[in-house]
Amino acid sequence: MIDRDILVSPLGEVLILLSALCSLTPVANADSSMRGADSFSATKVNSLVTTKADWAVIDKKNNMPILGTYNLENIFSTPDLMVVDSSGHKRSLRQFTTGKYTLLTFFYSHCSDANGCPLAMAVMHKIKSSIEQQAGMRDKVRLVSISFDPEHDIPQMMGGLEHQMHHHGDHESETDYVPWNFLTTSSIKELLPLLREFGQDVDIKLDPTSGQKTLTYLHLVKLFLIDEKGFVREIYTTMNLEPQVILNDIDTLELERKS
Amino acid sequence: MVFKHKYSKIKKAISLVAISMAVGIPAYVSNTYADETSCSPFTPIVKGQEDFVYVWTLGMKGLGDESDKLVTVDTNPKSKTYGKVIATVSVGGRGEAHHMGFTDDRRYLWAGALDSNRIYVFDVATNPAKPKLVRTITNLVEKTGYVGPHTFYAIPGRMVITGLSNAQDHGGKTALIVYNNKGEYVSTHPMPTDNGGDGYGYDVAINPAKSVMLTTAFTGWNNYMMDLGKLINDKEAMKQFGNSTVMWDYKSMKPLKVFDTPGAALEARWSWNKGDNWAVTTTALTSNIYVYKQDEKGEWQQHMVGTIGDPSKIPLPVDISLDSDGKGLWINTFMDGTARFWDFHDPMHPKEAYTKKIGSQVNMVSQSYDGKRVYFTTSLLSNWDKKGQDNEQYLKMYNWDGKELKLGFEIDFIKEKLGRAHHMKFQSKNLKEAVPLEAMAEQNLNLAQK
């Protein structure tokens, strides 16, 4: 336990010395018109402030909180915007973000940065393989990749990727596979609100001599874990893109659904 | 024929992409960490020359427009306006402007006000030379019951905000609060008040590799808004300072362990040197340096590793800045206006290696990634800054060769009618090399319309 009296001695000296160092003249406080602390009901504030902290329960071997001892918050709701599927049909994105646990990322097929799209795809592939080994989970999970280069990543291209990624691995029947949908958009104009809603940054690299745009899209890798109701519950970047953590989080959502 | 050729190209591209996605690339986690050492490791790094420094500035009664404002200073030596103020965005009114933090994509800068509890979000990507206020969050108290938004620390898609106080009694009991990048409230995580916890909060620093975060502790609204002279003569008020630090599990955002850290530990920093596994903080009232490290059993332990100046003279250590390689630590002491460089080659036995008086008072310190440029500002809190002639308010940039600080440029914030210079953040973005997709689309649209 922390003993507040520990401070009595040093603070006694602080009082004397700071008194000597500081003027006692008061200065103007911040504008009272901008103060927000007093404008809400005491009852509501009391109920909010009296909540106590829960303590972490850690699996020391894996350095992760034990399943069932933590929650994933609702970060934001996925938007109801239009995308183009691999057959070239316009579809609502919600068809790909509800009804199952979804791992969604943005990518572009020309991406050559090993720490970029290929890294996210490799992690997704590892998750896919792992889930496909679990008979009770494989029909509850899907993967979605959305291109931010609609000019080059046309439906035909998406269809080819979908076919190859969907059927990668050795399985006895079609139902053994975790589906992986590759989506694009009909134009940059259609893509931008999607990026905005997900908070996915994208810069186009310019040629330093001509100033013309290149085929390189600079972006942070983000992988979104979405629950069956369409809420983003966790976001992974290169700093926390660990397959075991993601699998644990999917199990956390499943545990939450069952309870 | 044309179609066949196009299809064959697409097929080849599909195969290449699919191979690299499926089997060719190992799934590993990047070890690139962000710096200018207070930034979140989830935020992209500025390794080269910073182009701008943003200074979150407190309005002063009788000075200029008297309002809190974001001041942009050109820091690129090749620029014609090097060392000059090139933009200001006033937020209208004074709310005790304090600290700032970038979002995880470094496109937006969140800046807090400790008295008004407002959080201002500036777009610093569309035109980094001219930040634009795009959102003001005003529901912090309504959603959480806590006040005094202090640290803004990015995590993927969200911002972790440390509170300093609460709206119940304006004391030090507080919480960590999470908002998403759209400015929507997500969750509250109270500071522990059991197992040794005293409920106080101040700063947060996350180590993603270890999945832990360290929080420190200061004081509540009753104290930080009180005139310093009055405060130090109020014995009861002087007992109301945080005496603990807390190690948390980052994933669950739940506390793991409380440490006894007397005297209000302020800024917390992790060493990002590859292989390092320690964090550091300093205490304002007891002038000590604490290092946090795992023992052989993996248990986090706190070590008191040094004393700053002469504690009996109360130098009041304030901001710190850790070198990107973890080998040196700048510590400012407010009362004597001095910057102190500590050699941290051995973090368990650091030594003060250099001191320089920067001015009558000094608070914040930020260094470039290579450590060659060190920036200082002055304001601590509007009611704690020195009075009269000693109330110097400046931004000073020094070049550091490892032996001596040499003044590069300085801006007098009083003479420029700006206010009290507080927190600094760097930005570096050359719009000739890359443009946001959105800006490019708008540009193309404008051209098409013309």
Short mmCIF file of C-alpha atoms in Angstrom, two decimals, chain A residues 1-4 6-8 10-11 13-40 44-58 60 63-65 69-77 107-111 114-115 117-119 121-123 125-126 148 154 156-161 164-165 168 180 182 188-189 191-192 195-208 211-213 217-218 220 222 233-243 245 249, chain B residues 3 6-7 10 13-15 17-18 20-23 25-30 32-33 41-42 44 61 91-96 104-105 107 115-118 120 138 141-147 156-158 166-168 170 173 180-182 184 186-187 189-196 198 200 208-211 221 225 227-235 238-244 249-252 254-263 285-286 299 311-314 335 382-383 387 420 429 431-438 440-441 444:
data_model
loop_
_atom_site.label_atom_id
_atom_site.label_comp_id
_atom_site.label_asym_id
_atom_site.label_seq_id
_atom_site.Cartn_x
_atom_site.Cartn_y
_atom_site.Cartn_z
CA MET A 1 0.00 0.00 0.00
CA ILE A 2 1.13 3.52 -0.66
CA ASP A 3 1.59 5.64 2.41
CA ARG A 4 0.65 9.24 1.76
CA ILE A 6 5.83 9.48 2.85
CA LEU A 7 5.30 12.82 1.18
CA VAL A 8 4.92 14.85 4.32
CA PRO A 10 9.68 16.31 1.26
CA LEU A 11 6.53 18.32 0.73
CA GLU A 13 10.35 21.42 2.32
CA VAL A 14 8.54 22.05 -0.96
CA LEU A 15 6.14 24.40 0.82
CA ILE A 16 8.90 26.51 2.29
CA LEU A 17 11.12 26.60 -0.77
CA LEU A 18 8.44 27.12 -3.38
CA SER A 19 7.00 29.93 -1.24
CA ALA A 20 10.29 31.68 -1.59
CA LEU A 21 10.54 31.02 -5.31
CA CYS A 22 7.01 32.00 -6.32
CA SER A 23 5.10 35.22 -6.21
CA LEU A 24 1.77 35.03 -4.41
CA THR A 25 0.07 37.31 -6.93
CA PRO A 26 -2.88 35.47 -8.48
CA VAL A 27 -3.19 35.40 -12.27
CA ALA A 28 -6.31 35.18 -14.38
CA ASN A 29 -7.95 31.77 -14.62
CA ALA A 30 -9.18 30.33 -17.87
CA ASP A 31 -12.47 31.73 -19.18
CA SER A 32 -15.27 30.42 -17.01
CA SER A 33 -17.49 30.39 -20.11
CA MET A 34 -15.33 27.59 -21.55
CA ARG A 35 -15.30 25.45 -18.43
CA GLY A 36 -17.08 22.15 -18.97
CA ALA A 37 -16.61 20.44 -15.62
CA ASP A 38 -19.65 21.77 -13.83
CA SER A 39 -22.34 21.60 -16.45
CA PHE A 40 -23.57 18.02 -15.94
CA LYS A 44 -24.69 11.01 -13.54
CA VAL A 45 -21.14 12.11 -12.76
CA ASN A 46 -21.16 10.19 -9.47
CA SER A 47 -22.31 6.99 -11.15
CA LEU A 48 -19.61 7.34 -13.79
CA VAL A 49 -16.76 8.19 -11.42
CA THR A 50 -17.41 5.55 -8.76
CA THR A 51 -16.76 2.66 -11.16
CA LYS A 52 -13.73 0.66 -10.00
CA ALA A 53 -10.90 -0.72 -12.10
CA ASP A 54 -10.87 -4.43 -12.98
CA TRP A 55 -7.50 -6.15 -12.76
CA ALA A 56 -5.82 -7.94 -15.65
CA VAL A 57 -5.64 -11.75 -15.69
CA ILE A 58 -2.72 -12.79 -17.85
CA LYS A 60 2.03 -15.56 -18.71
CA ASN A 63 1.66 -12.85 -22.54
CA MET A 64 -2.02 -12.37 -23.35
CA PRO A 65 -5.10 -11.80 -21.19
CA THR A 69 -11.33 -11.91 -18.89
CA TYR A 70 -11.41 -9.05 -21.37
CA ASN A 71 -13.83 -7.36 -23.72
CA LEU A 72 -13.46 -5.88 -27.15
CA GLU A 73 -15.13 -2.48 -27.33
CA ASN A 74 -17.42 -1.30 -30.14
CA ILE A 75 -15.04 1.03 -31.98
CA PHE A 76 -17.35 2.03 -34.82
CA SER A 77 -20.07 0.66 -37.05
CA PHE A 107 -4.92 -3.46 -50.27
CA TYR A 108 -3.84 -2.99 -53.87
CA SER A 109 -2.44 -5.71 -56.06
CA HIS A 110 0.65 -3.74 -57.13
CA CYS A 111 1.77 -3.35 -53.51
CA ALA A 114 6.87 -6.59 -47.74
CA ASN A 115 5.63 -4.81 -44.60
CA CYS A 117 -0.32 -5.53 -48.11
CA PRO A 118 1.59 -8.84 -48.45
CA LEU A 119 2.20 -8.89 -44.68
CA MET A 121 -2.45 -10.98 -46.50
CA ALA A 122 0.01 -13.48 -45.08
CA VAL A 123 -1.42 -13.00 -41.58
CA HIS A 125 -3.92 -16.52 -44.73
CA LYS A 126 -2.54 -17.93 -41.49
CA PHE A 148 -7.98 1.11 -53.13
CA ILE A 154 -10.88 -4.52 -61.77
CA GLN A 156 -11.73 -9.73 -63.26
CA MET A 157 -8.54 -9.34 -61.28
CA MET A 158 -10.41 -9.63 -57.98
CA GLY A 159 -12.14 -12.79 -59.22
CA GLY A 160 -8.81 -14.41 -60.03
CA LEU A 161 -7.39 -13.57 -56.59
CA GLN A 164 -6.75 -18.68 -55.89
CA MET A 165 -6.97 -17.59 -52.24
CA HIS A 168 -5.61 -22.47 -51.33
CA TRP A 180 -12.18 -14.78 -48.79
CA PHE A 182 -11.92 -9.64 -52.93
CA ILE A 188 -12.21 6.68 -56.65
CA LYS A 189 -15.29 8.76 -55.90
CA LEU A 191 -13.94 4.52 -52.73
CA LEU A 192 -13.23 7.72 -50.79
CA LEU A 195 -11.74 4.95 -46.72
CA ARG A 196 -13.02 7.87 -44.67
CA GLU A 197 -15.45 5.69 -42.70
CA PHE A 198 -12.76 3.11 -41.90
CA GLY A 199 -10.12 5.76 -41.18
CA GLN A 200 -7.80 4.20 -43.73
CA ASP A 201 -5.16 6.67 -44.90
CA VAL A 202 -3.82 6.53 -48.46
CA ASP A 203 -1.29 8.82 -50.14
CA ILE A 204 -0.32 8.58 -53.79
CA LYS A 205 3.42 8.74 -54.30
CA LEU A 206 4.45 11.26 -56.93
CA ASP A 207 7.33 10.95 -59.34
CA PRO A 208 9.97 13.37 -57.94
CA GLY A 211 5.37 15.33 -60.31
CA GLN A 212 3.02 12.81 -61.91
CA LYS A 213 1.30 10.16 -59.83
CA TYR A 217 -0.07 3.97 -52.70
CA LEU A 218 1.47 4.82 -49.34
CA LEU A 220 -0.71 2.13 -43.01
CA LYS A 222 -4.82 -1.94 -40.94
CA ARG A 233 -14.18 -4.47 -32.44
CA GLU A 234 -10.40 -4.39 -32.94
CA ILE A 235 -7.90 -2.87 -35.35
CA TYR A 236 -4.45 -4.35 -35.96
CA THR A 237 -1.46 -2.64 -37.54
CA THR A 238 2.07 -3.85 -38.14
CA MET A 239 2.76 -3.19 -34.45
CA ASN A 240 0.21 -5.73 -33.20
CA LEU A 241 -0.47 -7.98 -36.19
CA GLU A 242 -0.04 -11.25 -34.29
CA PRO A 243 -2.11 -14.22 -35.58
CA VAL A 245 -3.85 -12.42 -30.71
CA ASP A 249 -10.02 -12.01 -30.22
CA PHE B 3 -8.72 -8.90 -74.97
CA LYS B 6 -5.07 -8.17 -71.53
CA TYR B 7 -6.50 -11.28 -69.89
CA ILE B 10 -4.19 -10.03 -65.55
CA ALA B 13 -0.53 -10.55 -62.13
CA ILE B 14 -3.08 -12.59 -60.16
CA SER B 15 -0.66 -15.48 -59.84
CA VAL B 17 -0.01 -11.45 -56.08
CA ALA B 18 -1.60 -14.68 -54.86
CA SER B 20 3.18 -13.54 -52.38
CA MET B 21 0.01 -13.34 -50.29
CA ALA B 22 -0.37 -17.01 -49.60
CA VAL B 23 3.03 -18.49 -49.05
CA ILE B 25 5.86 -13.68 -47.21
CA PRO B 26 6.55 -14.62 -43.63
CA ALA B 27 4.13 -13.22 -41.08
CA TYR B 28 6.31 -11.08 -38.86
CA VAL B 29 5.80 -7.90 -36.99
CA SER B 30 7.73 -4.77 -37.90
CA THR B 32 9.81 0.17 -36.52
CA TYR B 33 8.83 2.49 -33.72
CA PRO B 41 4.73 3.82 -31.45
CA PHE B 42 1.57 3.31 -33.51
CA PRO B 44 4.47 6.87 -38.32
CA LYS B 61 -5.31 38.03 -21.05
CA VAL B 91 -9.80 28.23 -30.98
CA GLY B 92 -11.61 31.19 -29.42
CA GLY B 93 -11.30 31.62 -25.65
CA ARG B 94 -8.97 30.24 -23.02
CA GLY B 95 -9.50 26.72 -21.68
CA GLU B 96 -6.01 25.87 -20.35
CA ASP B 104 -2.26 6.72 -35.66
CA ASP B 105 -1.93 7.92 -39.26
CA ARG B 107 -3.07 13.07 -40.25
CA ASP B 115 -10.11 23.53 -17.82
CA SER B 116 -12.71 23.66 -20.59
CA ASN B 117 -12.29 19.90 -21.19
CA ARG B 118 -12.55 20.58 -24.89
CA TYR B 120 -9.64 20.22 -30.64
CA THR B 138 -17.17 18.76 -26.06
CA VAL B 141 -17.46 15.10 -18.99
CA GLU B 142 -20.94 14.04 -20.08
CA LYS B 143 -19.68 10.68 -21.36
CA THR B 144 -17.14 9.87 -18.66
CA GLY B 145 -17.51 12.03 -15.53
CA TYR B 146 -13.79 12.81 -15.75
CA VAL B 147 -12.07 16.10 -16.52
CA PRO B 156 -5.04 1.82 -34.02
CA GLY B 157 -8.14 3.78 -35.02
CA ARG B 158 -8.44 5.33 -31.55
CA ASN B 166 -13.05 14.20 -12.15
CA ALA B 167 -16.21 16.27 -12.15
CA GLN B 168 -17.35 14.82 -8.80
CA HIS B 170 -12.26 17.94 -8.91
CA LYS B 173 -9.22 10.42 -9.00
CA ASN B 180 -12.28 6.60 -31.86
CA ASN B 181 -10.62 8.68 -34.58
CA LYS B 182 -14.02 10.06 -35.62
CA GLU B 184 -16.83 9.23 -30.83
CA VAL B 186 -15.56 4.35 -26.90
CA SER B 187 -14.67 3.43 -23.30
CA HIS B 189 -10.83 2.62 -17.75
CA PRO B 190 -10.60 4.00 -14.19
CA MET B 191 -7.20 4.31 -12.53
CA PRO B 192 -6.97 1.67 -9.79
CA THR B 193 -7.88 2.72 -6.25
CA ASP B 194 -7.12 -0.63 -4.62
CA ASN B 195 -3.98 -2.79 -4.31
CA GLY B 196 -1.96 0.36 -3.65
CA ASP B 198 -4.45 6.10 -5.43
CA TYR B 200 -4.35 9.59 -9.87
CA PRO B 208 3.28 -2.93 -27.98
CA ALA B 209 5.99 -5.61 -28.05
CA LYS B 210 5.37 -6.35 -24.36
CA SER B 211 1.66 -5.44 -24.59
CA TRP B 221 -8.31 20.23 -11.11
CA MET B 225 -6.03 25.42 -11.67
CA ASP B 227 -2.39 29.80 -8.28
CA LEU B 228 0.92 28.12 -7.44
CA GLY B 229 1.73 30.56 -4.65
CA LYS B 230 -1.63 29.87 -3.02
CA LEU B 231 -1.31 26.12 -3.55
CA ILE B 232 2.04 25.78 -1.85
CA ASN B 233 0.69 27.54 1.22
CA ASP B 234 -2.24 25.15 1.44
CA LYS B 235 -0.96 22.10 3.36
CA MET B 238 -0.22 19.84 -1.18
CA LYS B 239 -1.10 16.35 0.06
CA GLN B 240 -3.32 15.87 -2.98
CA PHE B 241 -0.65 14.74 -5.44
CA GLY B 242 -0.29 11.29 -6.99
CA ASN B 243 2.12 8.90 -5.32
CA SER B 244 1.83 5.92 -7.64
CA ASP B 249 -1.99 -4.88 -19.69
CA TYR B 250 -2.47 -3.02 -22.96
CA LYS B 251 -4.75 -5.56 -24.65
CA SER B 252 -7.38 -5.65 -21.91
CA LYS B 254 -6.62 -3.41 -17.13
CA PRO B 255 -4.00 -2.71 -14.42
CA LEU B 256 -1.34 -5.31 -13.67
CA LYS B 257 0.67 -3.74 -10.87
CA VAL B 258 0.87 -0.52 -8.85
CA PHE B 259 4.19 0.98 -7.80
CA ASP B 260 4.87 3.30 -4.89
CA THR B 261 6.25 6.42 -6.63
CA PRO B 262 6.11 9.41 -4.26
CA GLY B 263 6.04 12.96 -5.58
CA LEU B 285 8.12 17.07 -6.26
CA THR B 286 10.82 14.63 -5.15
CA GLU B 299 7.69 -9.40 -13.25
CA PRO B 311 16.04 18.12 -4.33
CA SER B 312 16.23 20.40 -1.28
CA LYS B 313 16.15 23.36 -3.70
CA ILE B 314 13.10 21.91 -5.54
CA MET B 335 12.31 26.52 -11.43
CA SER B 382 -1.29 29.31 -16.71
CA ASN B 383 -1.50 29.69 -12.94
CA LYS B 387 5.17 36.21 -12.78
CA ARG B 420 2.18 30.88 -23.30
CA LYS B 429 5.32 16.18 -45.12
CA LEU B 431 3.37 17.46 -50.75
CA LYS B 432 5.59 17.28 -53.82
CA GLU B 433 6.45 13.67 -53.02
CA ALA B 434 3.08 12.29 -51.96
CA VAL B 435 -0.46 13.61 -51.78
CA PRO B 436 -3.47 12.19 -49.97
CA LEU B 437 -5.70 10.24 -52.35
CA GLU B 438 -8.59 12.49 -51.36
CA MET B 440 -5.62 14.11 -55.57
CA ALA B 441 -9.22 13.21 -56.37
CA ASN B 444 -8.63 16.03 -60.63
#
